[in-house]
PDB file of C-alpha atoms in Angstrom:
ATOM      1  CA  MET Z   1     -13.548  -3.652 -15.343  1.00  0.00           C
ATOM      2  CA  ILE Z   2      -9.737  -3.765 -15.489  1.00  0.00           C
ATOM      3  CA  ARG Z   3      -7.650  -3.149 -12.371  1.00  0.00           C
ATOM      4  CA  HIS Z   4      -4.093  -2.012 -13.086  1.00  0.00           C
ATOM      5  CA  VAL Z   5      -1.597  -2.210 -10.200  1.00  0.00           C
ATOM      6  CA  VAL Z   6       1.976  -0.960 -10.566  1.00  0.00           C
ATOM      7  CA  LEU Z   7       4.788  -0.907  -8.011  1.00  0.00           C
ATOM      8  CA  PHE Z   8       7.917   1.212  -8.449  1.00  0.00           C
ATOM      9  CA  GLN Z   9      11.303   1.264  -6.749  1.00  0.00           C
ATOM     10  CA  PHE Z  10      13.134   4.550  -7.242  1.00  0.00           C
ATOM     11  CA  THR Z  11      16.820   4.796  -8.003  1.00  0.00           C
ATOM     12  CA  ASP Z  12      19.126   6.239  -5.377  1.00  0.00           C
ATOM     13  CA  GLY Z  13      19.179   9.988  -5.748  1.00  0.00           C
ATOM     14  CA  THR Z  14      15.619  10.380  -7.026  1.00  0.00           C
ATOM     15  CA  LYS Z  15      14.417  13.606  -5.453  1.00  0.00           C
ATOM     16  CA  PRO Z  16      10.984  14.189  -3.901  1.00  0.00           C
ATOM     17  CA  GLU Z  17      10.444  17.010  -6.413  1.00  0.00           C
ATOM     18  CA  GLN Z  18      10.901  14.529  -9.270  1.00  0.00           C
ATOM     19  CA  ILE Z  19       8.334  12.199  -7.724  1.00  0.00           C
ATOM     20  CA  ASP Z  20       5.912  15.113  -7.247  1.00  0.00           C
ATOM     21  CA  ALA Z  21       6.320  16.120 -10.901  1.00  0.00           C
ATOM     22  CA  TYR Z  22       5.848  12.513 -12.050  1.00  0.00           C
ATOM     23  CA  GLU Z  23       2.649  12.172 -10.050  1.00  0.00           C
ATOM     24  CA  ARG Z  24       1.286  15.514 -11.297  1.00  0.00           C
ATOM     25  CA  ARG Z  25       2.003  14.589 -14.891  1.00  0.00           C
ATOM     26  CA  LEU Z  26       0.261  11.224 -14.563  1.00  0.00           C
ATOM     27  CA  LEU Z  27      -2.796  12.794 -12.938  1.00  0.00           C
ATOM     28  CA  ALA Z  28      -2.980  15.497 -15.605  1.00  0.00           C
ATOM     29  CA  TYR Z  29      -2.812  12.825 -18.311  1.00  0.00           C
ATOM     30  CA  VAL Z  30      -5.484  10.639 -16.731  1.00  0.00           C
ATOM     31  CA  ALA Z  31      -7.803  13.655 -16.423  1.00  0.00           C
ATOM     32  CA  THR Z  32      -7.894  13.832 -20.243  1.00  0.00           C
ATOM     33  CA  LEU Z  33      -9.152  10.262 -20.663  1.00  0.00           C
ATOM     34  CA  SER Z  34     -12.575   8.689 -20.548  1.00  0.00           C
ATOM     35  CA  GLY Z  35     -13.155   5.298 -18.994  1.00  0.00           C
ATOM     36  CA  VAL Z  36     -10.919   5.862 -15.974  1.00  0.00           C
ATOM     37  CA  VAL Z  37     -12.986   4.776 -12.973  1.00  0.00           C
ATOM     38  CA  SER Z  38     -10.297   5.515 -10.372  1.00  0.00           C
ATOM     39  CA  TYR Z  39      -6.607   6.354 -10.378  1.00  0.00           C
ATOM     40  CA  ARG Z  40      -4.678   6.411  -7.108  1.00  0.00           C
ATOM     41  CA  PRO Z  41      -0.942   7.001  -7.024  1.00  0.00           C
ATOM     42  CA  ALA Z  42       0.668   6.841  -3.571  1.00  0.00           C
ATOM     43  CA  ARG Z  43       4.006   6.715  -1.814  1.00  0.00           C
ATOM     44  CA  ASP Z  44       4.871   3.802   0.413  1.00  0.00           C
ATOM     45  CA  ALA Z  45       3.852   4.248   4.065  1.00  0.00           C
ATOM     46  CA  ARG Z  46       7.101   2.614   5.260  1.00  0.00           C
ATOM     47  CA  ILE Z  47       5.210   0.226   7.552  1.00  0.00           C
ATOM     48  CA  ASN Z  48       7.212  -2.858   6.543  1.00  0.00           C
ATOM     49  CA  PRO Z  49      10.800  -3.149   5.300  1.00  0.00           C
ATOM     50  CA  GLY Z  50      11.602  -4.241   1.781  1.00  0.00           C
ATOM     51  CA  THR Z  51       8.598  -2.707   0.057  1.00  0.00           C
ATOM     52  CA  TYR Z  52       8.404  -0.692  -3.131  1.00  0.00           C
ATOM     53  CA  ASP Z  53       8.521   3.127  -2.970  1.00  0.00           C
ATOM     54  CA  PHE Z  54       5.451   4.082  -4.978  1.00  0.00           C
ATOM     55  CA  SER Z  55       2.286   2.484  -6.291  1.00  0.00           C
ATOM     56  CA  ILE Z  56      -0.532   3.141  -8.689  1.00  0.00           C
ATOM     57  CA  VAL Z  57      -3.859   1.382  -8.344  1.00  0.00           C
ATOM     58  CA  ALA Z  58      -6.166   2.228 -11.209  1.00  0.00           C
ATOM     59  CA  GLU Z  59      -9.470   0.919 -12.467  1.00  0.00           C
ATOM     60  CA  PHE Z  60     -10.687   1.251 -16.009  1.00  0.00           C
ATOM     61  CA  ALA Z  61     -14.192   0.671 -17.322  1.00  0.00           C
ATOM     62  CA  ASP Z  62     -12.975  -1.920 -19.804  1.00  0.00           C
ATOM     63  CA  GLU Z  63      -9.954  -3.164 -21.695  1.00  0.00           C
ATOM     64  CA  GLU Z  64     -10.402  -0.500 -24.371  1.00  0.00           C
ATOM     65  CA  ALA Z  65     -10.126   2.264 -21.749  1.00  0.00           C
ATOM     66  CA  PHE Z  66      -7.044   0.599 -20.258  1.00  0.00           C
ATOM     67  CA  ARG Z  67      -5.404   0.285 -23.695  1.00  0.00           C
ATOM     68  CA  ALA Z  68      -6.160   3.957 -24.441  1.00  0.00           C
ATOM     69  CA  TYR Z  69      -4.350   4.888 -21.218  1.00  0.00           C
ATOM     70  CA  PHE Z  70      -1.473   2.437 -21.429  1.00  0.00           C
ATOM     71  CA  ASP Z  71      -0.725   2.796 -25.146  1.00  0.00           C
ATOM     72  CA  GLY Z  72      -1.397   6.543 -25.289  1.00  0.00           C
ATOM     73  CA  ASP Z  73       1.298   8.847 -26.625  1.00  0.00           C
ATOM     74  CA  GLU Z  74       1.435  10.854 -23.395  1.00  0.00           C
ATOM     75  CA  HIS Z  75       1.801   7.732 -21.238  1.00  0.00           C
ATOM     76  CA  LEU Z  76       4.629   6.529 -23.463  1.00  0.00           C
ATOM     77  CA  ALA Z  77       6.269   9.957 -23.236  1.00  0.00           C
ATOM     78  CA  ILE Z  78       5.959   9.961 -19.445  1.00  0.00           C
ATOM     79  CA  GLN Z  79       7.554   6.511 -19.285  1.00  0.00           C
ATOM     80  CA  ARG Z  80      10.375   7.586 -21.579  1.00  0.00           C
ATOM     81  CA  ASP Z  81      11.004  10.862 -19.734  1.00  0.00           C
ATOM     82  CA  THR Z  82      11.092   9.271 -16.274  1.00  0.00           C
ATOM     83  CA  ALA Z  83      12.741   5.903 -16.975  1.00  0.00           C
ATOM     84  CA  SER Z  84      15.950   6.902 -15.195  1.00  0.00           C
ATOM     85  CA  MET Z  85      14.024   7.378 -11.926  1.00  0.00           C
ATOM     86  CA  PHE Z  86      13.164   3.694 -11.578  1.00  0.00           C
ATOM     87  CA  ALA Z  87      15.355   0.829 -10.418  1.00  0.00           C
ATOM     88  CA  ALA Z  88      12.504  -1.680 -10.582  1.00  0.00           C
ATOM     89  CA  LYS Z  89       8.892  -1.842 -11.653  1.00  0.00           C
ATOM     90  CA  THR Z  90       6.282  -4.570 -11.654  1.00  0.00           C
ATOM     91  CA  SER Z  91       2.648  -4.554 -12.664  1.00  0.00           C
ATOM     92  CA  SER Z  92      -0.503  -6.603 -12.970  1.00  0.00           C
ATOM     93  CA  GLN Z  93      -3.770  -6.171 -14.809  1.00  0.00           C
ATOM     94  CA  SER Z  94      -6.786  -8.114 -13.622  1.00  0.00           C
ATOM     95  CA  ARG Z  95     -10.415  -8.354 -14.598  1.00  0.00           C
ATOM     96  CA  THR Z  96     -12.709  -7.477 -11.741  1.00  0.00           C
ATOM     97  CA  ASP Z  97     -16.112  -7.968 -13.354  1.00  0.00           C
TER      98      ASP Z  97
END
């Protein structure tokens, strides 16, 4: 299994409606794929200072399922269409099996 963790920092001026639309688009895309075990986008709880604004924790059945998601045309389009919303982004993929 592949666990994909992404953290995002939004640019100043990013509106909640933009974040809502981004999340909806990601969830709609993931719903079209096989091999997605779980996919959990979430906004930061603001418990500690200095944290990122948004996260995605996703698990994929295998590397092939992850690659289908990550390299998919719709994922690339989402990234392209929303790039201006993000000031910073970091990610990690780990094997959990």
